[in-house]
Amino acid sequence: MAKTARPTISDVAKAAKTGKTSISRYLNGEKHLLSAALLARIEQAIADLDYRPSLMARGLKRGRTRLIGLIIADITNPYSVHVLSGIEAACREKGFTPLVCNTNNELDQELHYLDLLRSYQVEGIVVNAVGMREEGLSRLQQSSLPMVLIDRKIPDFACDVVGLDNTQAATTATEHLIEQGFEALLFLSEPLGTVNTRRERLNAFRATLARYPGMVAENAETPLHEAAQIDNTLRQFHASHRGMRKAVISANGALTLQVARSLKRIGLNWGSDIGLLGFDELEWAELAGVGITTLKQPTWQIGYAAVEQVVRRIEGRSDTVREQVFSGELIVRGSTAR
């Protein structure tokens, strides 16, 4: 079947028995310049032809696309899903359309999407950075596009950032475990690399425990999907401190799931054999065993605030680079009970 040609502004003008200038005025909101009779004819012609103006073409003609590019490190991560909800709400409220690019934590994809978004002439970019190589960092700096980073900073790159107050959150989590009578704590994270969120949480963990000389403080790094390594790390930590109350702090939600699976494999129950506290609230946390204590991030608010800030930059705000942080909320469940 032959594809029906899309009606044009000329087709609408012909059907309404007027010129293209009148149609343009109608589409651009200048209806007060048109007579009531002409307005009625134009509206009827648009309805009959099912005419839909090209927003992209109109935007480019005016030098505006109303597009905001989003580069997300891992769209399957519950954190990212909730952040996207806030981003979408802010874009809808402020009249922008988000273009979402999922890099799947792959640096080459990050570079590809940076080029792609520029070709679409987005007006700003919100980035959940993976830890860019020099080439990607150079492209960002040269783009001169208004930009806001979510959660992860880029080393040596001055840019607006929105995220969790990691120091406050990790301090709150650590002090909770101390108050609950735990004597040996393990901070478990994925490899630190250049990811500032992991480093900030670990540093706050260490700084808090430094005030309690009698406490055992350990930390370990493990890839997310190295099940055997996670098993060995947890097994060794548990065996090394027999007779002491022990607990694990997991640095993010994806890792908390793997830790929970590991504890099941090696026969340890959170809440009785070992304590467990994870960053990021998870939908299943209250249903797993006696429940898992979490440090909930205000993810919706973080996403919303990131768009608010990038829109400020799009509109010409040139004040100094700012870092906007939000407080987390400790949700206590059975995994850290006395």
mmCIF file of C-alpha atoms in Angstrom, residues 29-292:
data_model
loop_
_atom_site.group_PDB
_atom_site.id
_atom_site.type_symbol
_atom_site.label_atom_id
_atom_site.label_comp_id
_atom_site.label_asym_id
_atom_site.label_seq_id
_atom_site.Cartn_x
_atom_site.Cartn_y
_atom_site.Cartn_z
ATOM 1 C CA GLY A 29 -0.571 31.796 18.419
ATOM 2 C CA GLU A 30 -1.369 35.059 16.630
ATOM 3 C CA LYS A 31 -5.048 34.218 16.275
ATOM 4 C CA HIS A 32 -6.089 37.711 17.302
ATOM 5 C CA LEU A 33 -4.906 38.918 13.886
ATOM 6 C CA LEU A 34 -7.435 36.689 12.110
ATOM 7 C CA SER A 35 -11.188 37.151 11.640
ATOM 8 C CA ALA A 36 -13.611 34.762 13.299
ATOM 9 C CA ALA A 37 -14.685 33.402 9.914
ATOM 10 C CA LEU A 38 -11.090 32.757 8.842
ATOM 11 C CA LEU A 39 -10.306 31.092 12.175
ATOM 12 C CA ALA A 40 -13.239 28.742 11.684
ATOM 13 C CA ARG A 41 -12.120 27.821 8.137
ATOM 14 C CA ILE A 42 -8.537 27.158 9.263
ATOM 15 C CA GLU A 43 -9.647 24.984 12.181
ATOM 16 C CA GLN A 44 -11.956 23.009 9.912
ATOM 17 C CA ALA A 45 -9.203 22.533 7.309
ATOM 18 C CA ILE A 46 -6.740 21.317 9.971
ATOM 19 C CA ALA A 47 -9.339 18.850 11.289
ATOM 20 C CA ASP A 48 -10.309 17.573 7.825
ATOM 21 C CA LEU A 49 -6.688 17.055 6.778
ATOM 22 C CA ASP A 50 -5.547 15.812 10.207
ATOM 23 C CA TYR A 51 -2.682 18.281 9.855
ATOM 24 C CA ARG A 52 0.064 18.100 12.513
ATOM 25 C CA PRO A 53 2.816 20.722 12.326
ATOM 26 C CA SER A 54 6.419 19.562 12.603
ATOM 27 C CA LEU A 55 7.522 20.804 16.006
ATOM 28 C CA MET A 56 11.152 20.061 15.150
ATOM 29 C CA ALA A 57 11.039 22.133 11.960
ATOM 30 C CA ARG A 58 9.287 25.034 13.694
ATOM 31 C CA GLY A 59 11.737 24.891 16.582
ATOM 32 C CA LEU A 60 14.787 24.919 14.334
ATOM 33 C CA LYS A 61 13.384 27.870 12.401
ATOM 34 C CA ARG A 62 13.148 29.790 15.672
ATOM 35 C CA GLY A 63 16.492 28.517 16.953
ATOM 36 C CA ARG A 64 14.795 26.412 19.656
ATOM 37 C CA THR A 65 14.188 22.660 19.727
ATOM 38 C CA ARG A 66 12.866 22.380 23.318
ATOM 39 C CA LEU A 67 14.859 19.141 23.633
ATOM 40 C CA ILE A 68 16.919 18.098 26.643
ATOM 41 C CA GLY A 69 19.315 15.192 26.226
ATOM 42 C CA LEU A 70 19.690 12.642 29.018
ATOM 43 C CA ILE A 71 22.710 10.354 29.221
ATOM 44 C CA ILE A 72 22.001 7.644 31.799
ATOM 45 C CA ALA A 73 24.687 5.217 32.967
ATOM 46 C CA ASP A 74 22.358 2.259 33.553
ATOM 47 C CA ILE A 75 18.647 2.546 32.871
ATOM 48 C CA THR A 76 17.969 -0.841 34.510
ATOM 49 C CA ASN A 77 19.166 0.469 37.875
ATOM 50 C CA PRO A 78 16.189 1.295 40.158
ATOM 51 C CA TYR A 79 17.951 4.539 41.093
ATOM 52 C CA SER A 80 17.981 5.644 37.448
ATOM 53 C CA VAL A 81 14.347 4.662 36.910
ATOM 54 C CA HIS A 82 13.186 6.842 39.798
ATOM 55 C CA VAL A 83 15.447 9.744 38.770
ATOM 56 C CA LEU A 84 13.976 9.571 35.258
ATOM 57 C CA SER A 85 10.500 9.953 36.716
ATOM 58 C CA GLY A 86 11.489 13.298 38.237
ATOM 59 C CA ILE A 87 13.250 14.354 35.041
ATOM 60 C CA GLU A 88 10.200 13.588 32.928
ATOM 61 C CA ALA A 89 7.891 15.498 35.278
ATOM 62 C CA ALA A 90 10.118 18.595 35.196
ATOM 63 C CA CYS A 91 10.477 18.464 31.398
ATOM 64 C CA ARG A 92 6.708 18.207 30.955
ATOM 65 C CA GLU A 93 6.078 21.120 33.326
ATOM 66 C CA LYS A 94 8.659 23.364 31.654
ATOM 67 C CA GLY A 95 7.727 22.532 28.076
ATOM 68 C CA PHE A 96 10.739 20.402 27.118
ATOM 69 C CA THR A 97 10.975 16.919 25.626
ATOM 70 C CA PRO A 98 13.615 14.523 27.030
ATOM 71 C CA LEU A 99 15.738 12.378 24.703
ATOM 72 C CA VAL A 100 16.943 9.428 26.794
ATOM 73 C CA CYS A 101 20.215 7.642 25.972
ATOM 74 C CA ASN A 102 21.247 4.584 28.003
ATOM 75 C CA THR A 103 25.017 3.957 27.915
ATOM 76 C CA ASN A 104 24.805 0.660 29.836
ATOM 77 C CA ASN A 105 27.977 1.810 31.647
ATOM 78 C CA GLU A 106 29.933 1.581 28.368
ATOM 79 C CA LEU A 107 32.247 4.481 27.619
ATOM 80 C CA ASP A 108 32.063 4.080 23.836
ATOM 81 C CA GLN A 109 28.282 4.400 23.993
ATOM 82 C CA GLU A 110 28.678 7.555 26.058
ATOM 83 C CA LEU A 111 30.784 9.152 23.319
ATOM 84 C CA HIS A 112 28.336 8.024 20.644
ATOM 85 C CA TYR A 113 25.358 9.560 22.410
ATOM 86 C CA LEU A 114 27.152 12.847 23.039
ATOM 87 C CA ASP A 115 27.630 13.233 19.292
ATOM 88 C CA LEU A 116 24.071 12.087 18.587
ATOM 89 C CA LEU A 117 22.501 14.582 20.973
ATOM 90 C CA ARG A 118 24.483 17.430 19.467
ATOM 91 C CA SER A 119 23.243 16.427 16.010
ATOM 92 C CA TYR A 120 19.663 16.690 17.314
ATOM 93 C CA GLN A 121 20.505 20.197 18.542
ATOM 94 C CA VAL A 122 19.391 19.605 22.108
ATOM 95 C CA GLU A 123 19.347 22.773 24.190
ATOM 96 C CA GLY A 124 20.917 21.185 27.270
ATOM 97 C CA ILE A 125 22.162 17.878 28.646
ATOM 98 C CA VAL A 126 21.667 16.043 31.941
ATOM 99 C CA VAL A 127 24.387 13.431 32.491
ATOM 100 C CA ASN A 128 24.766 10.541 34.916
ATOM 101 C CA ALA A 129 28.490 10.195 34.167
ATOM 102 C CA VAL A 130 30.249 6.849 33.957
ATOM 103 C CA GLY A 131 33.748 8.260 34.414
ATOM 104 C CA MET A 132 34.663 9.595 31.023
ATOM 105 C CA ARG A 133 37.959 9.198 29.244
ATOM 106 C CA GLU A 134 39.825 12.270 28.080
ATOM 107 C CA GLU A 135 38.133 12.171 24.670
ATOM 108 C CA GLY A 136 34.636 12.219 26.134
ATOM 109 C CA LEU A 137 35.554 14.895 28.654
ATOM 110 C CA SER A 138 37.014 17.035 25.865
ATOM 111 C CA ARG A 139 33.830 16.717 23.825
ATOM 112 C CA LEU A 140 31.735 17.798 26.783
ATOM 113 C CA GLN A 141 33.906 20.823 27.470
ATOM 114 C CA GLN A 142 33.948 21.860 23.818
ATOM 115 C CA SER A 143 30.213 21.477 23.312
ATOM 116 C CA SER A 144 29.436 24.600 25.402
ATOM 117 C CA LEU A 145 25.954 23.162 25.953
ATOM 118 C CA PRO A 146 24.247 23.878 29.282
ATOM 119 C CA MET A 147 24.882 20.759 31.352
ATOM 120 C CA VAL A 148 24.073 19.275 34.760
ATOM 121 C CA LEU A 149 25.589 16.127 36.249
ATOM 122 C CA ILE A 150 23.518 13.762 38.396
ATOM 123 C CA ASP A 151 25.074 11.705 41.178
ATOM 124 C CA ARG A 152 28.563 11.310 39.700
ATOM 125 C CA LYS A 153 31.012 14.139 39.124
ATOM 126 C CA ILE A 154 33.589 14.253 36.340
ATOM 127 C CA PRO A 155 37.148 14.856 37.622
ATOM 128 C CA ASP A 156 38.577 18.299 36.817
ATOM 129 C CA PHE A 157 35.361 19.415 35.100
ATOM 130 C CA ALA A 158 33.540 22.415 36.577
ATOM 131 C CA CYS A 159 29.852 21.698 36.103
ATOM 132 C CA ASP A 160 26.577 21.920 38.026
ATOM 133 C CA VAL A 161 25.906 18.750 40.035
ATOM 134 C CA VAL A 162 22.752 17.447 41.718
ATOM 135 C CA GLY A 163 22.761 14.428 44.009
ATOM 136 C CA LEU A 164 22.725 12.938 47.485
ATOM 137 C CA ASP A 165 24.606 14.420 50.430
ATOM 138 C CA ASN A 166 26.829 11.349 50.556
ATOM 139 C CA THR A 167 28.767 12.394 53.641
ATOM 140 C CA GLN A 168 25.639 12.999 55.689
ATOM 141 C CA ALA A 169 23.967 9.817 54.414
ATOM 142 C CA ALA A 170 26.931 7.504 55.073
ATOM 143 C CA THR A 171 27.483 9.066 58.506
ATOM 144 C CA THR A 172 23.830 8.490 59.409
ATOM 145 C CA ALA A 173 24.001 4.877 58.222
ATOM 146 C CA THR A 174 27.220 4.125 60.089
ATOM 147 C CA GLU A 175 26.069 5.753 63.329
ATOM 148 C CA HIS A 176 22.839 3.759 63.174
ATOM 149 C CA LEU A 177 24.790 0.499 63.119
ATOM 150 C CA ILE A 178 26.968 1.627 66.013
ATOM 151 C CA GLU A 179 23.883 2.573 68.031
ATOM 152 C CA GLN A 180 22.439 -0.859 67.321
ATOM 153 C CA GLY A 181 25.413 -2.478 69.023
ATOM 154 C CA PHE A 182 27.355 -3.755 66.028
ATOM 155 C CA GLU A 183 31.066 -4.097 66.729
ATOM 156 C CA ALA A 184 32.551 -4.946 63.316
ATOM 157 C CA LEU A 185 31.475 -3.208 60.114
ATOM 158 C CA LEU A 186 32.292 -3.923 56.470
ATOM 159 C CA PHE A 187 31.739 -1.249 53.820
ATOM 160 C CA LEU A 188 31.313 -3.116 50.535
ATOM 161 C CA SER A 189 31.331 -1.328 47.180
ATOM 162 C CA GLU A 190 32.012 -1.873 43.533
ATOM 163 C CA PRO A 191 35.542 -0.812 42.478
ATOM 164 C CA LEU A 192 35.958 2.831 43.504
ATOM 165 C CA GLY A 193 37.623 4.039 40.296
ATOM 166 C CA THR A 194 36.813 7.713 39.761
ATOM 167 C CA VAL A 195 33.219 7.402 41.038
ATOM 168 C CA ASN A 196 33.020 10.144 43.650
ATOM 169 C CA THR A 197 29.822 8.819 45.264
ATOM 170 C CA ARG A 198 31.548 5.587 46.331
ATOM 171 C CA ARG A 199 34.600 7.445 47.607
ATOM 172 C CA GLU A 200 32.561 10.004 49.540
ATOM 173 C CA ARG A 201 30.492 7.294 51.222
ATOM 174 C CA LEU A 202 33.585 5.277 52.113
ATOM 175 C CA ASN A 203 35.390 8.338 53.477
ATOM 176 C CA ALA A 204 32.411 9.226 55.686
ATOM 177 C CA PHE A 205 32.250 5.615 56.910
ATOM 178 C CA ARG A 206 35.925 5.737 57.887
ATOM 179 C CA ALA A 207 35.673 9.185 59.464
ATOM 180 C CA THR A 208 32.704 8.140 61.588
ATOM 181 C CA LEU A 209 34.367 4.969 62.846
ATOM 182 C CA ALA A 210 37.564 6.865 63.612
ATOM 183 C CA ARG A 211 35.630 8.406 66.506
ATOM 184 C CA TYR A 212 35.026 4.921 67.949
ATOM 185 C CA PRO A 213 38.463 3.334 68.547
ATOM 186 C CA GLY A 214 37.064 0.011 69.691
ATOM 187 C CA MET A 215 35.177 -0.635 66.476
ATOM 188 C CA VAL A 216 36.409 -2.901 63.686
ATOM 189 C CA ALA A 217 36.190 -1.070 60.357
ATOM 190 C CA GLU A 218 36.862 -2.839 57.066
ATOM 191 C CA ASN A 219 36.113 -2.100 53.440
ATOM 192 C CA ALA A 220 36.296 -4.178 50.286
ATOM 193 C CA GLU A 221 35.680 -3.650 46.577
ATOM 194 C CA THR A 222 34.073 -6.234 44.342
ATOM 195 C CA PRO A 223 32.670 -6.210 40.789
ATOM 196 C CA LEU A 224 28.887 -6.338 40.774
ATOM 197 C CA HIS A 225 28.495 -9.718 39.097
ATOM 198 C CA GLU A 226 31.475 -11.590 40.582
ATOM 199 C CA ALA A 227 29.381 -13.881 42.796
ATOM 200 C CA ALA A 228 32.306 -15.999 44.005
ATOM 201 C CA GLN A 229 34.278 -12.943 45.071
ATOM 202 C CA ILE A 230 31.321 -11.507 46.976
ATOM 203 C CA ASP A 231 30.777 -14.891 48.668
ATOM 204 C CA ASN A 232 34.434 -15.120 49.715
ATOM 205 C CA THR A 233 34.515 -11.525 50.977
ATOM 206 C CA LEU A 234 31.433 -11.978 53.160
ATOM 207 C CA ARG A 235 32.453 -15.435 54.359
ATOM 208 C CA GLN A 236 35.902 -14.204 55.381
ATOM 209 C CA PHE A 237 34.520 -11.113 57.145
ATOM 210 C CA HIS A 238 32.065 -13.228 59.132
ATOM 211 C CA ALA A 239 34.667 -15.833 60.082
ATOM 212 C CA SER A 240 37.305 -13.269 61.081
ATOM 213 C CA HIS A 241 35.194 -11.692 63.794
ATOM 214 C CA ARG A 242 33.533 -14.562 65.615
ATOM 215 C CA GLY A 243 31.811 -13.565 68.803
ATOM 216 C CA MET A 244 31.254 -9.996 67.603
ATOM 217 C CA ARG A 245 28.101 -8.403 66.191
ATOM 218 C CA LYS A 246 28.865 -7.834 62.525
ATOM 219 C CA ALA A 247 27.155 -5.812 59.797
ATOM 220 C CA VAL A 248 27.659 -4.960 56.122
ATOM 221 C CA ILE A 249 26.975 -1.615 54.473
ATOM 222 C CA SER A 250 26.312 -1.994 50.743
ATOM 223 C CA ALA A 251 27.199 1.106 48.700
ATOM 224 C CA ASN A 252 24.256 0.957 46.253
ATOM 225 C CA GLY A 253 21.026 -0.837 45.517
ATOM 226 C CA ALA A 254 22.300 -3.091 42.744
ATOM 227 C CA LEU A 255 25.067 -4.360 45.027
ATOM 228 C CA THR A 256 22.613 -4.852 47.923
ATOM 229 C CA LEU A 257 20.722 -7.372 45.796
ATOM 230 C CA GLN A 258 23.931 -9.292 45.098
ATOM 231 C CA VAL A 259 24.903 -9.213 48.786
ATOM 232 C CA ALA A 260 21.474 -10.568 49.760
ATOM 233 C CA ARG A 261 21.871 -13.389 47.243
ATOM 234 C CA SER A 262 25.375 -14.115 48.505
ATOM 235 C CA LEU A 263 24.280 -14.319 52.144
ATOM 236 C CA LYS A 264 21.630 -16.834 51.119
ATOM 237 C CA ARG A 265 24.235 -18.918 49.272
ATOM 238 C CA ILE A 266 26.676 -19.042 52.181
ATOM 239 C CA GLY A 267 23.968 -19.717 54.765
ATOM 240 C CA LEU A 268 23.892 -16.441 56.707
ATOM 241 C CA ASN A 269 20.671 -14.721 57.719
ATOM 242 C CA TRP A 270 20.540 -10.933 57.872
ATOM 243 C CA GLY A 271 19.098 -9.759 61.157
ATOM 244 C CA SER A 272 20.338 -12.735 63.189
ATOM 245 C CA ASP A 273 23.738 -13.885 61.863
ATOM 246 C CA ILE A 274 24.795 -10.557 60.368
ATOM 247 C CA GLY A 275 23.464 -7.033 59.936
ATOM 248 C CA LEU A 276 22.779 -5.540 56.503
ATOM 249 C CA LEU A 277 22.206 -1.938 55.454
ATOM 250 C CA GLY A 278 22.034 -0.838 51.824
ATOM 251 C CA PHE A 279 22.091 2.499 50.051
ATOM 252 C CA ASP A 280 18.990 3.079 47.877
ATOM 253 C CA GLU A 281 15.474 2.043 48.792
ATOM 254 C CA LEU A 282 14.400 -1.131 46.977
ATOM 255 C CA GLU A 283 10.802 -2.222 46.403
ATOM 256 C CA TRP A 284 11.521 -5.698 47.739
ATOM 257 C CA ALA A 285 13.558 -4.603 50.786
ATOM 258 C CA GLU A 286 10.625 -4.796 53.210
ATOM 259 C CA LEU A 287 9.661 -8.259 51.909
ATOM 260 C CA ALA A 288 13.083 -9.942 52.122
ATOM 261 C CA GLY A 289 13.291 -11.999 55.300
ATOM 262 C CA VAL A 290 12.950 -9.698 58.315
ATOM 263 C CA GLY A 291 13.353 -6.716 55.961
ATOM 264 C CA ILE A 292 16.484 -4.849 54.915
#
